């Protein structure tokens, strides 16, 4: 009898939880949504999030707030989300580093991008471009490779920071081209690009979203793009694959996720809203003009994409020896 009573109580408890979860899903959203970003206000990712937020507000019928929480390689923003209820009203909007790199790069990291979050969708991506100063003697990829092999000192390449996507792609390029190159880490794209433009550093991989205006303004020269196809913004720039360097398609990407344990119905509701925004012609046109390509996915597709990116970059981070305390 006791055993039957315990089973009944357990069943009732599970039923109550199911009803509660269903009720939350059916009334979602019941209050304003917050998009928490580990990026500063005014940057390209912030502009993207605010544009999507306006669409979400119209689509879901609730205001959308963008909350910028910088620091810790995404940990402050992530923990802000993880401290909220699992009801989908607080969304983590982050990028390649926060979802696929930093958990390996940092000696201590406070969240697991796969276990701590329920993926909603990828949002946008921006392929990386190999750039040199506009007045650099390096006119082509062949020039760069030849010069690096001929120079006793080798060439230098800048990155947005230790373990950044620009750093890792530079390391990958060095190994695939069998060249002598040395990494110089900066704190972000802006100071790195400034030193590339003045020839203090020889070259850099940086997103189209931040280099396009400088290339067209004759401050930088683009040698190649790390993508599977040429960019509509820079149609004259060949891909690395076209130039004989295979397996170098990479870029910065951004995605949305909610706290693990959020109901499937809520995740699907958010997914449909984000995907509808990404498929809006005006939003696509706006993002493409800024060097971003929309990348709508199902939650399962985004989960698999994150896992594939982790598997791709983890060995390279480990072999580079890059770590952050």
Tab-separated table of N, CA, C and O in Angstrom, residues 48-118:
chain	number	residue	atom	x	y	z
A	48	UNK	N	22.770	44.384	-34.331
A	48	UNK	CA	22.024	43.214	-34.803
A	48	UNK	C	20.934	42.831	-33.804
A	48	UNK	O	19.775	42.610	-34.172
A	49	UNK	N	21.315	42.749	-32.517
A	49	UNK	CA	20.364	42.327	-31.487
A	49	UNK	C	19.202	43.304	-31.361
A	49	UNK	O	18.043	42.891	-31.187
A	50	UNK	N	19.483	44.578	-31.451
A	50	UNK	CA	18.415	45.577	-31.320
A	50	UNK	C	17.468	45.545	-32.519
A	50	UNK	O	16.253	45.729	-32.376
A	51	UNK	N	18.003	45.300	-33.704
A	51	UNK	CA	17.148	45.169	-34.890
A	51	UNK	C	16.234	43.959	-34.759
A	51	UNK	O	15.027	44.026	-35.041
A	52	UNK	N	16.798	42.837	-34.306
A	52	UNK	CA	15.988	41.638	-34.100
A	52	UNK	C	14.991	41.842	-32.967
A	52	UNK	O	13.859	41.357	-33.029
A	53	UNK	N	15.406	42.568	-31.934
A	53	UNK	CA	14.523	42.821	-30.801
A	53	UNK	C	13.271	43.587	-31.185
A	53	UNK	O	12.173	43.299	-30.698
A	54	UNK	N	13.429	44.551	-32.083
A	54	UNK	CA	12.258	45.314	-32.544
A	54	UNK	C	11.273	44.405	-33.265
A	54	UNK	O	10.057	44.518	-33.087
A	55	UNK	N	11.807	43.493	-34.071
A	55	UNK	CA	10.934	42.564	-34.798
A	55	UNK	C	10.265	41.606	-33.822
A	55	UNK	O	9.062	41.338	-33.924
A	56	UNK	N	11.030	41.078	-32.864
A	56	UNK	CA	10.467	40.144	-31.882
A	56	UNK	C	9.339	40.800	-31.093
A	56	UNK	O	8.326	40.162	-30.793
A	57	UNK	N	9.532	42.058	-30.739
A	57	UNK	CA	8.511	42.766	-29.967
A	57	UNK	C	7.190	42.816	-30.736
A	57	UNK	O	6.116	42.609	-30.171
A	58	UNK	N	7.268	43.080	-32.033
A	58	UNK	CA	6.058	43.107	-32.856
A	58	UNK	C	5.474	41.714	-33.022
A	58	UNK	O	4.256	41.526	-32.976
A	59	UNK	N	6.348	40.722	-33.205
A	59	UNK	CA	5.910	39.355	-33.476
A	59	UNK	C	5.294	38.697	-32.240
A	59	UNK	O	4.293	37.970	-32.348
A	60	UNK	N	5.873	38.962	-31.073
A	60	UNK	CA	5.431	38.296	-29.846
A	60	UNK	C	4.512	39.160	-28.981
A	60	UNK	O	3.931	38.667	-28.023
A	61	UNK	N	4.422	40.437	-29.311
A	61	UNK	CA	3.498	41.300	-28.582
A	61	UNK	C	3.966	41.763	-27.226
A	61	UNK	O	3.163	42.209	-26.394
A	62	UNK	N	5.275	41.685	-26.960
A	62	UNK	CA	5.840	42.145	-25.700
A	62	UNK	C	7.108	42.941	-25.988
A	62	UNK	O	7.831	42.653	-26.952
A	63	UNK	N	7.418	43.922	-25.132
A	63	UNK	CA	8.660	44.685	-25.330
A	63	UNK	C	9.883	43.774	-25.219
A	63	UNK	O	9.853	42.756	-24.520
A	64	UNK	N	10.944	44.156	-25.911
A	64	UNK	CA	12.203	43.416	-25.843
A	64	UNK	C	13.310	44.383	-25.424
A	64	UNK	O	13.496	45.431	-26.037
A	65	UNK	N	14.007	44.023	-24.368
A	65	UNK	CA	15.082	44.845	-23.807
A	65	UNK	C	16.417	44.210	-24.161
A	65	UNK	O	16.580	42.993	-24.078
A	66	UNK	N	17.390	45.018	-24.572
A	66	UNK	CA	18.741	44.538	-24.810
A	66	UNK	C	19.611	44.961	-23.635
A	66	UNK	O	19.699	46.143	-23.305
A	67	UNK	N	20.231	43.985	-22.974
A	67	UNK	CA	21.035	44.230	-21.776
A	67	UNK	C	22.478	43.828	-22.056
A	67	UNK	O	22.778	42.651	-22.249
A	68	UNK	N	23.378	44.798	-22.085
A	68	UNK	CA	24.787	44.543	-22.377
A	68	UNK	C	25.539	44.241	-21.090
A	68	UNK	O	25.621	45.093	-20.200
A	69	UNK	N	26.081	43.028	-20.987
A	69	UNK	CA	26.817	42.588	-19.793
A	69	UNK	C	28.199	42.115	-20.219
A	69	UNK	O	28.388	40.960	-20.596
A	70	UNK	N	29.166	43.001	-20.166
A	70	UNK	CA	30.501	42.675	-20.621
A	70	UNK	C	31.312	41.976	-19.525
A	70	UNK	O	31.030	42.144	-18.343
A	71	UNK	N	32.323	41.229	-19.967
A	71	UNK	CA	33.302	40.702	-19.039
A	71	UNK	C	33.359	39.199	-18.941
A	71	UNK	O	32.376	38.498	-19.194
A	72	UNK	N	34.558	38.721	-18.605
A	72	UNK	CA	34.735	37.300	-18.346
A	72	UNK	C	34.576	36.408	-19.554
A	72	UNK	O	34.246	35.229	-19.402
A	73	UNK	N	34.796	36.940	-20.728
A	73	UNK	CA	34.648	36.113	-21.919
A	73	UNK	C	33.243	35.584	-22.112
A	73	UNK	O	33.049	34.495	-22.656
A	74	UNK	N	32.253	36.366	-21.676
A	74	UNK	CA	30.856	35.956	-21.811
A	74	UNK	C	30.260	35.390	-20.540
A	74	UNK	O	29.042	35.173	-20.462
A	75	UNK	N	31.082	35.171	-19.517
A	75	UNK	CA	30.591	34.531	-18.298
A	75	UNK	C	29.611	35.406	-17.519
A	75	UNK	O	28.635	34.898	-16.956
A	76	UNK	N	29.856	36.712	-17.481
A	76	UNK	CA	28.949	37.601	-16.744
A	76	UNK	C	27.573	37.602	-17.392
A	76	UNK	O	26.546	37.483	-16.706
A	77	UNK	N	27.531	37.727	-18.705
A	77	UNK	CA	26.245	37.711	-19.417
A	77	UNK	C	25.565	36.361	-19.273
A	77	UNK	O	24.361	36.275	-19.002
A	78	UNK	N	26.330	35.274	-19.440
A	78	UNK	CA	25.759	33.934	-19.350
A	78	UNK	C	25.181	33.674	-17.963
A	78	UNK	O	24.073	33.140	-17.826
A	79	UNK	N	25.920	34.061	-16.936
A	79	UNK	CA	25.445	33.820	-15.573
A	79	UNK	C	24.229	34.673	-15.232
A	79	UNK	O	23.399	34.271	-14.411
A	80	UNK	N	24.110	35.838	-15.881
A	80	UNK	CA	22.897	36.648	-15.717
A	80	UNK	C	21.685	35.865	-16.198
A	80	UNK	O	20.632	35.850	-15.556
A	81	UNK	N	21.833	35.187	-17.333
A	81	UNK	CA	20.749	34.378	-17.892
A	81	UNK	C	20.487	33.154	-17.013
A	81	UNK	O	19.336	32.804	-16.723
A	82	UNK	N	21.546	32.512	-16.571
A	82	UNK	CA	21.416	31.267	-15.810
A	82	UNK	C	20.839	31.480	-14.405
A	82	UNK	O	20.407	30.524	-13.766
A	83	UNK	N	20.814	32.720	-13.949
A	83	UNK	CA	20.219	33.031	-12.649
A	83	UNK	C	18.723	33.326	-12.750
A	83	UNK	O	18.046	33.488	-11.736
A	84	UNK	N	18.204	33.375	-13.976
A	84	UNK	CA	16.794	33.676	-14.191
A	84	UNK	C	15.975	32.384	-14.287
A	84	UNK	O	16.530	31.311	-14.509
A	85	UNK	N	14.654	32.480	-14.133
A	85	UNK	CA	13.802	31.275	-14.252
A	85	UNK	C	13.914	30.650	-15.644
A	85	UNK	O	14.255	31.325	-16.622
A	86	UNK	N	13.590	29.370	-15.720
A	86	UNK	CA	13.639	28.649	-17.003
A	86	UNK	C	12.331	28.839	-17.762
A	86	UNK	O	11.649	27.874	-18.115
A	87	UNK	N	11.987	30.100	-17.999
A	87	UNK	CA	10.715	30.385	-18.663
A	87	UNK	C	10.893	31.045	-20.025
A	87	UNK	O	9.916	31.419	-20.675
A	88	UNK	N	12.150	31.219	-20.461
A	88	UNK	CA	12.403	31.741	-21.796
A	88	UNK	C	12.353	33.242	-21.956
A	88	UNK	O	12.568	33.749	-23.059
A	89	UNK	N	12.100	33.965	-20.878
A	89	UNK	CA	11.998	35.416	-20.999
A	89	UNK	C	13.364	36.109	-21.008
A	89	UNK	O	13.439	37.312	-21.285
A	90	UNK	N	14.419	35.383	-20.685
A	90	UNK	CA	15.772	35.934	-20.725
A	90	UNK	C	16.596	35.092	-21.684
A	90	UNK	O	16.741	33.883	-21.497
A	91	UNK	N	17.121	35.726	-22.722
A	91	UNK	CA	17.794	35.019	-23.822
A	91	UNK	C	19.259	35.444	-23.893
A	91	UNK	O	19.578	36.636	-23.816
A	92	UNK	N	20.132	34.459	-24.007
A	92	UNK	CA	21.568	34.715	-24.154
A	92	UNK	C	21.877	34.847	-25.645
A	92	UNK	O	21.668	33.908	-26.415
A	93	UNK	N	22.346	36.014	-26.060
A	93	UNK	CA	22.736	36.249	-27.454
A	93	UNK	C	24.240	36.463	-27.470
A	93	UNK	O	24.745	37.481	-26.996
A	94	UNK	N	24.968	35.488	-27.978
A	94	UNK	CA	26.425	35.521	-27.904
A	94	UNK	C	27.030	35.026	-29.209
A	94	UNK	O	26.320	34.740	-30.169
A	95	UNK	N	28.365	34.938	-29.226
A	95	UNK	CA	29.052	34.617	-30.467
A	95	UNK	C	29.944	33.398	-30.387
A	95	UNK	O	29.907	32.631	-29.416
A	96	UNK	N	30.766	33.240	-31.414
A	96	UNK	CA	31.630	32.081	-31.560
A	96	UNK	C	32.430	31.800	-30.296
A	96	UNK	O	32.482	30.660	-29.820
A	97	UNK	N	33.064	32.838	-29.765
A	97	UNK	CA	33.933	32.650	-28.601
A	97	UNK	C	33.164	32.097	-27.412
A	97	UNK	O	33.614	31.165	-26.735
A	98	UNK	N	31.985	32.648	-27.142
A	98	UNK	CA	31.227	32.272	-25.947
A	98	UNK	C	30.598	30.891	-26.055
A	98	UNK	O	30.397	30.209	-25.057
A	99	UNK	N	30.279	30.473	-27.283
A	99	UNK	CA	29.636	29.172	-27.477
A	99	UNK	C	30.628	28.048	-27.810
A	99	UNK	O	30.334	26.881	-27.576
A	100	UNK	N	31.795	28.386	-28.383
A	100	UNK	CA	32.639	27.316	-28.923
A	100	UNK	C	34.118	27.378	-28.562
A	100	UNK	O	34.829	26.414	-28.813
A	101	UNK	N	34.587	28.484	-27.994
A	101	UNK	CA	36.025	28.645	-27.769
A	101	UNK	C	36.400	28.827	-26.298
A	101	UNK	O	37.304	28.162	-25.783
A	102	UNK	N	35.703	29.721	-25.612
A	102	UNK	CA	36.180	30.162	-24.300
A	102	UNK	C	36.189	29.095	-23.216
A	102	UNK	O	36.976	29.164	-22.279
A	103	UNK	N	35.323	28.102	-23.330
A	103	UNK	CA	35.326	27.055	-22.304
A	103	UNK	C	36.601	26.225	-22.342
A	103	UNK	O	36.974	25.609	-21.344
A	104	UNK	N	37.295	26.223	-23.483
A	104	UNK	CA	38.587	25.558	-23.591
A	104	UNK	C	39.725	26.540	-23.319
A	104	UNK	O	40.743	26.187	-22.716
A	105	UNK	N	39.549	27.777	-23.737
A	105	UNK	CA	40.591	28.799	-23.612
A	105	UNK	C	40.833	29.208	-22.159
A	105	UNK	O	41.977	29.371	-21.736
A	106	UNK	N	39.750	29.370	-21.386
A	106	UNK	CA	39.866	29.812	-19.992
A	106	UNK	C	40.216	28.628	-19.086
A	106	UNK	O	39.655	27.542	-19.224
A	107	UNK	N	41.136	28.853	-18.162
A	107	UNK	CA	41.500	27.794	-17.208
A	107	UNK	C	40.299	27.411	-16.356
A	107	UNK	O	40.104	26.234	-16.020
A	108	UNK	N	39.521	28.410	-15.976
A	108	UNK	CA	38.294	28.175	-15.221
A	108	UNK	C	37.159	28.881	-15.941
A	108	UNK	O	37.243	30.077	-16.214
A	109	UNK	N	36.116	28.137	-16.236
A	109	UNK	CA	34.981	28.718	-16.960
A	109	UNK	C	33.705	28.270	-16.270
A	109	UNK	O	33.577	27.095	-15.903
A	110	UNK	N	32.775	29.183	-16.107
A	110	UNK	CA	31.646	28.949	-15.201
A	110	UNK	C	30.430	28.285	-15.835
A	110	UNK	O	29.462	27.994	-15.138
A	111	UNK	N	30.445	28.058	-17.148
A	111	UNK	CA	29.286	27.409	-17.751
A	111	UNK	C	29.709	26.516	-18.903
A	111	UNK	O	30.790	26.672	-19.475
A	112	UNK	N	28.845	25.568	-19.215
A	112	UNK	CA	29.048	24.668	-20.351
A	112	UNK	C	28.066	25.094	-21.439
A	112	UNK	O	26.847	25.039	-21.229
A	113	UNK	N	28.546	25.548	-22.601
A	113	UNK	CA	27.641	26.068	-23.627
A	113	UNK	C	26.633	25.046	-24.144
A	113	UNK	O	25.574	25.426	-24.647
A	114	UNK	N	26.930	23.755	-23.997
A	114	UNK	CA	26.004	22.715	-24.459
A	114	UNK	C	25.048	22.304	-23.348
A	114	UNK	O	23.836	22.207	-23.553
A	115	UNK	N	25.560	22.084	-22.145
A	115	UNK	CA	24.726	21.591	-21.050
A	115	UNK	C	23.962	22.691	-20.316
A	115	UNK	O	22.877	22.448	-19.798
A	116	UNK	N	24.520	23.887	-20.268
A	116	UNK	CA	23.884	24.964	-19.506
A	116	UNK	C	22.748	25.654	-20.259
A	116	UNK	O	21.916	26.313	-19.643
A	117	UNK	N	22.732	25.489	-21.593
A	117	UNK	CA	21.763	26.225	-22.406
A	117	UNK	C	20.993	25.318	-23.357
A	117	UNK	O	21.481	24.260	-23.760
A	118	UNK	N	19.787	25.774	-23.693
A	118	UNK	CA	18.979	25.176	-24.754
A	118	UNK	C	19.168	26.058	-25.995
A	118	UNK	O	18.796	27.234	-25.979
